[in-house]
Amino acid sequence: MAIPPIHFMSMGVAGDGGYNEQDALKMATLPKRADKVAYSKTQLLKRLRQRGVLGYVTFLVRKQGLNTADGSFAWLREGHFFANPNDVQPWRGVAAWLTPSGRHLKDFQFLAQIWWLFLLLIICVGLRRQTDWQRLLQLGLIGAFMYLLLFEGGRSRYVIQFLPLFFLLAGSTADIAWQALNRLGQQSVWLFFGKETK
């Protein structure tokens, strides 16, 4: 009775490419695995035909943005699973940052976004390094992106499972990124003040 992988591919083309309640409920009503596969295949082909080639490419670009843009990984943006434990004294400081009623929740989301952009900047600047280790990590990220584009995605929380790849790649290229940013800083000072600092 397991849900077939094509079901998640079909959901990955619906709406924003994320969870589709109609498809999920349909899987619960179909008695046989073959029926689930047939329904999902029909829905997948129908959705692909509706989008067309250009529409599907545009959809994938948008979905990639939705998959990777949110540095808080959709923290508390969906679901009703995290309540504020006001009655627990040691949690009060943490609750102010991480719970729906916390007064610093927006601050947390802002800081998480800054941290995420900084991590992506390190990775992008460090792409100049092409050791076998970096190539392996880069291929891993490309594979992760392809996986999220082909299957259910459309939310940054799905990227959490691939964070080790991001951390390893950023850590292995941080020195190159630091050198490049340092050179950029020196050139900026030269542009504004007319001489390069040592």
Phi, psi and omega in degrees: 000007181298145178285129184287153180302329181296336176299317181287332173292319179296318177296327181292352178251349182275144175056239177268005180093010181254203182302135179237110185298321181300315179294319181296318179293324179296322178299327180287336183267339181281128188282326187247153178299321180299323178293321179296317179296315182297316180297314182295320179295317178299315181295319180298311181295321179298315182292323178294318179295320180297322182282325185074173184295307182295319178296322180290319177297316177299318178300317181294321178297315179295319180295322177298319176298316179295327180292329192236356191280332189266111181289342176272359180055044177062032180299118179062018177270348178210154180085166180226064190237001188227103182262157180280114181277068183297335183278353180256110187303311183298338183274352188302318180294316179292320181299327180295337181261329195241357182252160184303325182265005181291139184285347180249015182300315179296325176296318178299314182296323178295313180295322178297321179293319177298315179299317182295316178297321178297318178297316179293324177297316177302315181296315181296316180293325182280002180295345179293332179283129184232054172281168179300322180296315179294320178298319179298315179294321178296318176297323176299317178294319178299317177298320178297316179297317179297319179300313181290333177284325182280327184249187179303129180202230176079006178218144183291342181296338179289342180285341184306321182295342181254007181303323177305323177296317179298314182295316181295318181292317178295318180294324182280348179241008184299324182294320178294317179298319180297315179297317180295317179292326178295316177298318178298320178295319179294320178294323179295318178297319179296320179296321184277325187247357173084004176210151182272136178272150180268000000 
